[in-house]
Amino acid sequence: MLTLLTFHPDNLELFTSNHVDTVLKQIDSSRNIWLRCIHFRDRTGTAKIIKHFGLNPSRVNMIFNHSPVGIDENVEDCLFDSYEILTPQIKNHEFEVARGNIVLGNNFIITFEITELKVLSILANNLQKRTKDIETLGIDYVFYLIFKEVLNNYHTVFDYISRKLDDLEDEVLDNSGDELTYQKIATMRQSTRSGRRNFQSIKSLMAIMDYEDFHWITQPVKELFNQELVHHVDKLWQEYQALRAWMSELMEIQRDNIASKTGERINRLTILSTIFLPITFISGFYGMNFKYMPELEQPWFYPAVICVMALIVIGSIAYAKKQRWL
């Protein structure tokens, strides 16, 4: 699906279609526009979009290969960025990751969303109130708002992680969890790795903005990035690292719990084996097929041996319980 947002001084014009040519005809090159390509994996159609905006054809490969390049020194036709963003959606105990690309030009921004990014849909609905700001600051202000919404999205994600870890921590510390508890923590930790790449990508982009010859972001918008988002990223990065450390600690404790329970099972099996060892010896001793075994001729000897065996078992179990081995 293709959604075209055209910014006028007093209003926001919205146009949606599944046909590339139809959308491209609606583009007014004199206005600031935002083109959202959602679930759009048509290589030919993507090539048409790239050509329409006068971008290098190599950008098509970069989009489909999910290239992380921010600024291509050889082809300085736009600001190109790829993203992997953790979303609050959960599937099979893993966070879903929204992937795509952002292309920023002089008066246009294009987002190729492999997975629809809900925060961008919300932002698109709220932009009606910001048309004057975009007219004043330029389309790069939308670029700033996108990153602001992406970072705000992480508060929801981290809040969910904290609540889940609180529940898992109770299981771990009460030693009521099992290997499934450990697997839940490990799965959650593994699925949050893309958050690290996302933060590092945003930090790299902000570092690039400090270059003197960087002209894709205007100075007023650069100041917004530096004043609001730099500290926001640092704070979220610290929170992210703290959550990862929390997960690691819980995994370590739960690993010890599992090892302890396994050790207890082995000890009990060892004790049971020890209890029945004398019985096995007696059974084996009197199971020998020798002709001259005088005990075999005594009618009272069989029940006596049974009683001795029972006393050994009962006495061994009582002693093991007294020592708290069982």
mmCIF file of C-alpha atoms in Angstrom:
data_model
loop_
_atom_site.group_PDB
_atom_site.id
_atom_site.type_symbol
_atom_site.label_atom_id
_atom_site.label_comp_id
_atom_site.label_asym_id
_atom_site.label_seq_id
_atom_site.Cartn_x
_atom_site.Cartn_y
_atom_site.Cartn_z
ATOM 1 C CA MET A 1 0.000 0.000 0.000
ATOM 2 C CA LEU A 2 1.226 3.507 -0.875
ATOM 3 C CA THR A 3 0.175 6.518 1.188
ATOM 4 C CA LEU A 4 1.072 10.024 0.042
ATOM 5 C CA LEU A 5 0.959 12.902 2.518
ATOM 6 C CA THR A 6 1.228 16.360 0.921
ATOM 7 C CA PHE A 7 1.789 19.271 3.300
ATOM 8 C CA HIS A 8 0.055 22.558 2.550
ATOM 9 C CA PRO A 9 0.307 25.675 4.761
ATOM 10 C CA ASP A 10 -3.126 25.103 6.300
ATOM 11 C CA ASN A 11 -3.911 21.450 5.738
ATOM 12 C CA LEU A 12 -2.572 17.970 5.089
ATOM 13 C CA GLU A 13 -3.677 16.183 1.922
ATOM 14 C CA LEU A 14 -3.813 12.390 2.096
ATOM 15 C CA PHE A 15 -3.896 10.041 -0.897
ATOM 16 C CA THR A 16 -3.761 6.225 -0.783
ATOM 17 C CA SER A 17 -3.420 3.710 -3.613
ATOM 18 C CA ASN A 18 -1.817 0.381 -4.471
ATOM 19 C CA HIS A 19 -0.619 1.593 -7.879
ATOM 20 C CA VAL A 20 2.735 3.329 -8.154
ATOM 21 C CA ASP A 21 1.965 5.317 -11.288
ATOM 22 C CA THR A 22 -1.284 6.650 -9.801
ATOM 23 C CA VAL A 23 0.506 7.878 -6.674
ATOM 24 C CA LEU A 24 3.429 9.414 -8.567
ATOM 25 C CA LYS A 25 1.000 11.480 -10.672
ATOM 26 C CA GLN A 26 -0.410 12.967 -7.460
ATOM 27 C CA ILE A 27 2.979 14.242 -6.282
ATOM 28 C CA ASP A 28 3.362 18.019 -6.282
ATOM 29 C CA SER A 29 7.104 18.676 -6.529
ATOM 30 C CA SER A 30 6.649 22.191 -5.134
ATOM 31 C CA ARG A 31 5.281 20.905 -1.803
ATOM 32 C CA ASN A 32 6.804 18.952 1.056
ATOM 33 C CA ILE A 33 5.636 15.378 0.845
ATOM 34 C CA TRP A 34 5.903 12.123 2.797
ATOM 35 C CA LEU A 35 5.458 8.889 0.860
ATOM 36 C CA ARG A 36 4.828 5.748 2.926
ATOM 37 C CA CYS A 37 5.395 2.418 1.165
ATOM 38 C CA ILE A 38 3.835 -0.182 3.467
ATOM 39 C CA HIS A 39 4.325 -3.912 2.757
ATOM 40 C CA PHE A 40 5.565 -2.769 -0.640
ATOM 41 C CA ARG A 41 8.136 -5.229 -2.021
ATOM 42 C CA ASP A 42 7.684 -4.584 -5.761
ATOM 43 C CA ARG A 43 11.203 -4.059 -7.110
ATOM 44 C CA THR A 44 9.986 -2.518 -10.372
ATOM 45 C CA GLY A 45 7.656 -0.155 -8.532
ATOM 46 C CA THR A 46 10.426 0.795 -6.109
ATOM 47 C CA ALA A 47 12.699 1.571 -9.057
ATOM 48 C CA LYS A 48 10.005 3.893 -10.466
ATOM 49 C CA ILE A 49 9.782 5.743 -7.141
ATOM 50 C CA ILE A 50 13.552 6.110 -6.914
ATOM 51 C CA LYS A 51 13.741 7.401 -10.475
ATOM 52 C CA HIS A 52 10.859 9.850 -9.946
ATOM 53 C CA PHE A 53 12.739 11.531 -7.090
ATOM 54 C CA GLY A 54 15.990 11.648 -9.054
ATOM 55 C CA LEU A 55 17.864 9.224 -6.822
ATOM 56 C CA ASN A 56 20.639 6.878 -7.860
ATOM 57 C CA PRO A 57 19.335 3.461 -9.086
ATOM 58 C CA SER A 58 21.688 1.755 -6.592
ATOM 59 C CA ARG A 59 19.263 2.839 -3.863
ATOM 60 C CA VAL A 60 16.917 0.041 -4.985
ATOM 61 C CA ASN A 61 19.470 -2.619 -4.030
ATOM 62 C CA MET A 62 20.138 -0.825 -0.765
ATOM 63 C CA ILE A 63 16.425 -0.944 0.066
ATOM 64 C CA PHE A 64 15.997 -4.627 -0.729
ATOM 65 C CA ASN A 65 19.306 -5.606 0.905
ATOM 66 C CA HIS A 66 18.434 -3.548 4.009
ATOM 67 C CA SER A 67 21.690 -1.622 3.774
ATOM 68 C CA PRO A 68 22.606 0.307 6.968
ATOM 69 C CA VAL A 69 24.366 3.130 5.095
ATOM 70 C CA GLY A 70 23.536 6.622 6.361
ATOM 71 C CA ILE A 71 25.412 8.770 3.863
ATOM 72 C CA ASP A 72 26.989 7.320 0.756
ATOM 73 C CA GLU A 73 30.050 9.428 0.023
ATOM 74 C CA ASN A 74 29.991 8.372 -3.626
ATOM 75 C CA VAL A 75 26.288 9.095 -4.153
ATOM 76 C CA GLU A 76 25.191 12.127 -2.140
ATOM 77 C CA ASP A 77 21.635 12.355 -3.412
ATOM 78 C CA CYS A 78 19.783 11.830 -0.112
ATOM 79 C CA LEU A 79 20.036 10.747 3.487
ATOM 80 C CA PHE A 80 19.431 6.984 3.518
ATOM 81 C CA ASP A 81 18.852 5.080 6.737
ATOM 82 C CA SER A 82 17.723 1.556 7.625
ATOM 83 C CA TYR A 83 16.009 0.682 10.875
ATOM 84 C CA GLU A 84 15.129 -2.322 13.041
ATOM 85 C CA ILE A 85 12.707 -1.240 15.741
ATOM 86 C CA LEU A 86 11.346 -3.284 18.626
ATOM 87 C CA THR A 87 7.567 -3.049 18.790
ATOM 88 C CA PRO A 88 5.252 -3.763 21.743
ATOM 89 C CA GLN A 89 3.714 -6.665 19.791
ATOM 90 C CA ILE A 90 4.612 -10.140 21.101
ATOM 91 C CA LYS A 91 4.587 -13.361 19.083
ATOM 92 C CA ASN A 92 5.733 -16.719 20.500
ATOM 93 C CA HIS A 93 7.224 -14.941 23.547
ATOM 94 C CA GLU A 94 9.388 -12.790 21.232
ATOM 95 C CA PHE A 95 9.124 -9.109 20.406
ATOM 96 C CA GLU A 96 8.235 -8.419 16.812
ATOM 97 C CA VAL A 97 10.740 -6.248 14.969
ATOM 98 C CA ALA A 98 9.648 -3.662 12.393
ATOM 99 C CA ARG A 99 12.188 -3.253 9.586
ATOM 100 C CA GLY A 100 12.446 -0.760 6.776
ATOM 101 C CA ASN A 101 14.235 2.216 5.263
ATOM 102 C CA ILE A 102 13.955 5.998 5.444
ATOM 103 C CA VAL A 103 14.986 8.223 2.539
ATOM 104 C CA LEU A 104 15.246 11.960 3.150
ATOM 105 C CA GLY A 105 15.644 14.464 0.323
ATOM 106 C CA ASN A 106 15.342 18.227 -0.056
ATOM 107 C CA ASN A 107 11.544 18.356 0.119
ATOM 108 C CA PHE A 108 10.518 14.732 0.444
ATOM 109 C CA ILE A 109 10.752 11.823 2.819
ATOM 110 C CA ILE A 110 10.055 8.213 1.823
ATOM 111 C CA THR A 111 9.592 5.359 4.275
ATOM 112 C CA PHE A 112 9.766 1.788 3.011
ATOM 113 C CA GLU A 113 8.052 -0.203 5.746
ATOM 114 C CA ILE A 114 8.527 -3.954 5.376
ATOM 115 C CA THR A 115 6.416 -4.278 8.506
ATOM 116 C CA GLU A 116 3.950 -1.471 9.125
ATOM 117 C CA LEU A 117 5.243 0.717 11.920
ATOM 118 C CA LYS A 118 2.268 1.613 14.087
ATOM 119 C CA VAL A 119 3.977 4.695 15.535
ATOM 120 C CA LEU A 120 4.310 6.113 12.007
ATOM 121 C CA SER A 121 0.599 5.563 11.373
ATOM 122 C CA ILE A 122 -0.190 7.415 14.593
ATOM 123 C CA LEU A 123 2.247 10.181 13.649
ATOM 124 C CA ALA A 124 0.680 10.511 10.181
ATOM 125 C CA ASN A 125 -2.735 11.007 11.807
ATOM 126 C CA ASN A 126 -1.369 13.671 14.162
ATOM 127 C CA LEU A 127 0.514 15.677 11.542
ATOM 128 C CA GLN A 128 -2.612 17.621 10.611
ATOM 129 C CA LYS A 129 -1.893 19.857 13.613
ATOM 130 C CA ARG A 130 1.747 20.451 12.614
ATOM 131 C CA THR A 131 1.473 21.569 8.992
ATOM 132 C CA LYS A 132 2.658 25.113 9.836
ATOM 133 C CA ASP A 133 5.726 23.757 11.628
ATOM 134 C CA ILE A 134 6.580 21.608 8.618
ATOM 135 C CA GLU A 135 6.058 24.570 6.286
ATOM 136 C CA THR A 136 8.459 26.618 8.429
ATOM 137 C CA LEU A 137 11.116 24.043 9.332
ATOM 138 C CA GLY A 138 10.961 21.795 6.272
ATOM 139 C CA ILE A 139 10.416 18.111 5.629
ATOM 140 C CA ASP A 140 13.391 17.204 7.831
ATOM 141 C CA TYR A 141 11.168 18.171 10.761
ATOM 142 C CA VAL A 142 9.056 15.090 9.922
ATOM 143 C CA PHE A 143 12.307 13.105 9.981
ATOM 144 C CA TYR A 144 12.883 14.406 13.503
ATOM 145 C CA LEU A 145 9.310 13.553 14.554
ATOM 146 C CA ILE A 146 9.717 10.007 13.237
ATOM 147 C CA PHE A 147 12.763 9.406 15.424
ATOM 148 C CA LYS A 148 11.050 11.045 18.377
ATOM 149 C CA GLU A 149 8.081 8.671 18.046
ATOM 150 C CA VAL A 150 10.402 5.692 17.601
ATOM 151 C CA LEU A 151 12.170 6.530 20.863
ATOM 152 C CA ASN A 152 8.856 7.090 22.662
ATOM 153 C CA ASN A 153 7.824 3.639 21.461
ATOM 154 C CA TYR A 154 10.631 2.130 23.536
ATOM 155 C CA HIS A 155 9.047 3.369 26.770
ATOM 156 C CA THR A 156 6.101 1.046 26.075
ATOM 157 C CA VAL A 157 8.431 -1.825 25.185
ATOM 158 C CA PHE A 158 10.630 -1.369 28.264
ATOM 159 C CA ASP A 159 7.596 -1.051 30.532
ATOM 160 C CA TYR A 160 6.319 -4.391 29.228
ATOM 161 C CA ILE A 161 9.746 -6.004 29.735
ATOM 162 C CA SER A 162 9.946 -4.698 33.321
ATOM 163 C CA ARG A 163 6.522 -6.096 34.196
ATOM 164 C CA LYS A 164 7.371 -9.501 32.685
ATOM 165 C CA LEU A 165 10.711 -9.602 34.475
ATOM 166 C CA ASP A 166 9.000 -8.805 37.789
ATOM 167 C CA ASP A 167 6.814 -11.898 37.352
ATOM 168 C CA LEU A 168 9.719 -14.057 36.219
ATOM 169 C CA GLU A 169 11.868 -12.809 39.093
ATOM 170 C CA ASP A 170 9.234 -14.048 41.572
ATOM 171 C CA GLU A 171 9.386 -17.495 39.979
ATOM 172 C CA VAL A 172 13.179 -17.502 39.995
ATOM 173 C CA LEU A 173 13.658 -16.299 43.587
ATOM 174 C CA ASP A 174 10.913 -18.588 44.915
ATOM 175 C CA ASN A 175 12.620 -21.430 43.056
ATOM 176 C CA SER A 176 9.208 -22.334 41.628
ATOM 177 C CA GLY A 177 10.304 -22.020 38.014
ATOM 178 C CA ASP A 178 11.690 -24.680 35.731
ATOM 179 C CA GLU A 179 13.524 -24.880 32.426
ATOM 180 C CA LEU A 180 10.544 -23.172 30.748
ATOM 181 C CA THR A 181 11.135 -20.110 32.956
ATOM 182 C CA TYR A 182 14.766 -20.035 31.893
ATOM 183 C CA GLN A 183 13.727 -20.351 28.250
ATOM 184 C CA LYS A 184 11.289 -17.433 28.564
ATOM 185 C CA ILE A 185 14.032 -15.164 29.915
ATOM 186 C CA ALA A 186 16.539 -16.328 27.290
ATOM 187 C CA THR A 187 14.010 -15.811 24.467
ATOM 188 C CA MET A 188 13.164 -12.316 25.695
ATOM 189 C CA ARG A 189 16.838 -11.394 25.968
ATOM 190 C CA GLN A 190 17.588 -12.711 22.495
ATOM 191 C CA SER A 191 14.647 -10.906 20.902
ATOM 192 C CA THR A 192 15.747 -7.523 22.321
ATOM 193 C CA ARG A 193 19.116 -7.536 20.554
ATOM 194 C CA SER A 194 17.749 -5.519 17.655
ATOM 195 C CA GLY A 195 17.161 -2.687 20.155
ATOM 196 C CA ARG A 196 20.918 -2.379 20.577
ATOM 197 C CA ARG A 197 21.414 -2.084 16.824
ATOM 198 C CA ASN A 198 18.638 0.508 16.625
ATOM 199 C CA PHE A 199 20.153 2.709 19.348
ATOM 200 C CA GLN A 200 23.609 2.416 17.818
ATOM 201 C CA SER A 201 22.186 3.384 14.417
ATOM 202 C CA ILE A 202 20.478 6.469 15.881
ATOM 203 C CA LYS A 203 23.656 7.466 17.706
ATOM 204 C CA SER A 204 25.679 7.099 14.502
ATOM 205 C CA LEU A 205 23.164 9.238 12.612
ATOM 206 C CA MET A 206 23.379 11.987 15.231
ATOM 207 C CA ALA A 207 27.164 11.877 15.048
ATOM 208 C CA ILE A 208 26.996 12.297 11.260
ATOM 209 C CA MET A 209 24.828 15.403 11.710
ATOM 210 C CA ASP A 210 27.754 17.217 13.309
ATOM 211 C CA TYR A 211 29.697 17.171 10.032
ATOM 212 C CA GLU A 212 29.982 20.632 8.546
ATOM 213 C CA ASP A 213 29.045 19.482 5.030
ATOM 214 C CA PHE A 214 25.919 17.637 6.204
ATOM 215 C CA HIS A 215 23.092 19.517 4.464
ATOM 216 C CA TRP A 216 20.145 17.112 4.655
ATOM 217 C CA ILE A 217 19.132 18.358 8.106
ATOM 218 C CA THR A 218 18.685 22.115 8.623
ATOM 219 C CA GLN A 219 20.240 23.837 11.603
ATOM 220 C CA PRO A 220 16.935 24.360 13.515
ATOM 221 C CA VAL A 221 16.131 20.657 13.254
ATOM 222 C CA LYS A 222 19.705 19.734 14.221
ATOM 223 C CA GLU A 223 19.205 21.766 17.371
ATOM 224 C CA LEU A 224 16.012 19.826 18.113
ATOM 225 C CA PHE A 225 17.934 16.576 17.735
ATOM 226 C CA ASN A 226 20.707 17.819 20.037
ATOM 227 C CA GLN A 227 18.426 19.402 22.618
ATOM 228 C CA GLU A 228 15.821 16.651 22.936
ATOM 229 C CA LEU A 229 16.819 13.382 21.329
ATOM 230 C CA VAL A 230 20.490 13.053 22.319
ATOM 231 C CA HIS A 231 19.662 12.855 26.027
ATOM 232 C CA HIS A 232 16.595 10.762 25.247
ATOM 233 C CA VAL A 233 18.719 8.169 23.422
ATOM 234 C CA ASP A 234 21.328 8.096 26.206
ATOM 235 C CA LYS A 235 18.645 7.579 28.851
ATOM 236 C CA LEU A 236 16.964 4.792 26.883
ATOM 237 C CA TRP A 237 20.349 3.190 26.191
ATOM 238 C CA GLN A 238 21.135 3.085 29.920
ATOM 239 C CA GLU A 239 17.685 1.629 30.636
ATOM 240 C CA TYR A 240 18.194 -0.940 27.883
ATOM 241 C CA GLN A 241 21.532 -2.024 29.325
ATOM 242 C CA ALA A 242 20.012 -2.246 32.821
ATOM 243 C CA LEU A 243 17.216 -4.510 31.523
ATOM 244 C CA ARG A 244 19.719 -6.708 29.705
ATOM 245 C CA ALA A 245 21.787 -6.993 32.896
ATOM 246 C CA TRP A 246 18.617 -7.863 34.844
ATOM 247 C CA MET A 247 17.822 -10.617 32.351
ATOM 248 C CA SER A 248 21.378 -11.973 32.601
ATOM 249 C CA GLU A 249 21.192 -12.074 36.405
ATOM 250 C CA LEU A 250 17.851 -13.898 36.341
ATOM 251 C CA MET A 251 19.202 -16.380 33.796
ATOM 252 C CA GLU A 252 22.242 -17.031 35.982
ATOM 253 C CA ILE A 253 20.127 -17.556 39.122
ATOM 254 C CA GLN A 254 17.670 -19.799 37.286
ATOM 255 C CA ARG A 255 20.555 -21.791 35.812
ATOM 256 C CA ASP A 256 21.813 -22.365 39.361
ATOM 257 C CA ASN A 257 18.287 -23.324 40.468
ATOM 258 C CA ILE A 258 18.025 -25.900 37.687
ATOM 259 C CA ALA A 259 21.484 -27.265 38.524
ATOM 260 C CA SER A 260 20.527 -27.451 42.208
ATOM 261 C CA LYS A 261 17.307 -29.332 41.450
ATOM 262 C CA THR A 262 19.197 -31.695 39.153
ATOM 263 C CA GLY A 263 21.753 -32.270 41.916
ATOM 264 C CA GLU A 264 18.976 -33.041 44.407
ATOM 265 C CA ARG A 265 17.473 -35.608 42.044
ATOM 266 C CA ILE A 266 20.855 -37.255 41.559
ATOM 267 C CA ASN A 267 21.397 -37.346 45.349
ATOM 268 C CA ARG A 268 18.035 -39.010 45.909
ATOM 269 C CA LEU A 269 18.746 -41.603 43.246
ATOM 270 C CA THR A 270 22.144 -42.243 44.844
ATOM 271 C CA ILE A 271 20.554 -42.669 48.289
ATOM 272 C CA LEU A 272 17.913 -45.041 46.928
ATOM 273 C CA SER A 273 20.619 -47.047 45.191
ATOM 274 C CA THR A 274 22.554 -47.200 48.485
ATOM 275 C CA ILE A 275 19.449 -48.368 50.383
ATOM 276 C CA PHE A 276 18.824 -51.264 48.020
ATOM 277 C CA LEU A 277 22.487 -52.233 47.680
ATOM 278 C CA PRO A 278 22.518 -54.559 50.760
ATOM 279 C CA ILE A 279 19.293 -56.189 49.532
ATOM 280 C CA THR A 280 20.888 -56.753 46.142
ATOM 281 C CA PHE A 281 23.903 -58.321 47.857
ATOM 282 C CA ILE A 282 21.746 -60.686 49.950
ATOM 283 C CA SER A 283 19.656 -61.671 46.923
ATOM 284 C CA GLY A 284 22.768 -62.293 44.876
ATOM 285 C CA PHE A 285 24.467 -64.247 47.660
ATOM 286 C CA TYR A 286 21.583 -66.649 48.158
ATOM 287 C CA GLY A 287 20.930 -66.837 44.468
ATOM 288 C CA MET A 288 24.140 -68.840 43.932
ATOM 289 C CA ASN A 289 23.501 -72.382 42.723
ATOM 290 C CA PHE A 290 25.720 -74.321 45.128
ATOM 291 C CA LYS A 291 24.593 -77.788 46.279
ATOM 292 C CA TYR A 292 25.658 -77.452 49.919
ATOM 293 C CA MET A 293 23.975 -74.330 51.357
ATOM 294 C CA PRO A 294 22.576 -75.463 54.764
ATOM 295 C CA GLU A 295 20.327 -72.373 55.088
ATOM 296 C CA LEU A 296 18.246 -73.589 52.164
ATOM 297 C CA GLU A 297 17.121 -76.591 54.189
ATOM 298 C CA GLN A 298 15.684 -74.458 57.036
ATOM 299 C CA PRO A 299 11.941 -73.741 56.622
ATOM 300 C CA TRP A 300 12.160 -70.517 58.716
ATOM 301 C CA PHE A 301 15.102 -69.020 56.820
ATOM 302 C CA TYR A 302 13.133 -67.576 53.856
ATOM 303 C CA PRO A 303 10.821 -65.385 55.990
ATOM 304 C CA ALA A 304 13.813 -64.434 58.143
ATOM 305 C CA VAL A 305 15.714 -63.120 55.129
ATOM 306 C CA ILE A 306 12.619 -61.203 53.966
ATOM 307 C CA CYS A 307 12.348 -59.598 57.412
ATOM 308 C CA VAL A 308 16.037 -58.660 57.418
ATOM 309 C CA MET A 309 15.652 -57.049 53.993
ATOM 310 C CA ALA A 310 12.583 -55.084 55.139
ATOM 311 C CA LEU A 311 14.400 -53.898 58.280
ATOM 312 C CA ILE A 312 17.370 -52.745 56.183
ATOM 313 C CA VAL A 313 15.089 -50.736 53.850
ATOM 314 C CA ILE A 314 13.010 -49.203 56.668
ATOM 315 C CA GLY A 315 16.063 -48.414 58.774
ATOM 316 C CA SER A 316 17.945 -46.845 55.837
ATOM 317 C CA ILE A 317 14.973 -44.680 54.830
ATOM 318 C CA ALA A 318 14.426 -43.547 58.436
ATOM 319 C CA TYR A 319 18.101 -42.624 58.783
ATOM 320 C CA ALA A 320 18.124 -40.753 55.444
ATOM 321 C CA LYS A 321 15.055 -38.716 56.467
ATOM 322 C CA LYS A 322 16.577 -37.955 59.867
ATOM 323 C CA GLN A 323 19.644 -36.596 58.073
ATOM 324 C CA ARG A 324 17.321 -34.741 55.621
ATOM 325 C CA TRP A 325 18.755 -36.519 52.660
ATOM 326 C CA LEU A 326 15.238 -37.412 51.465
#
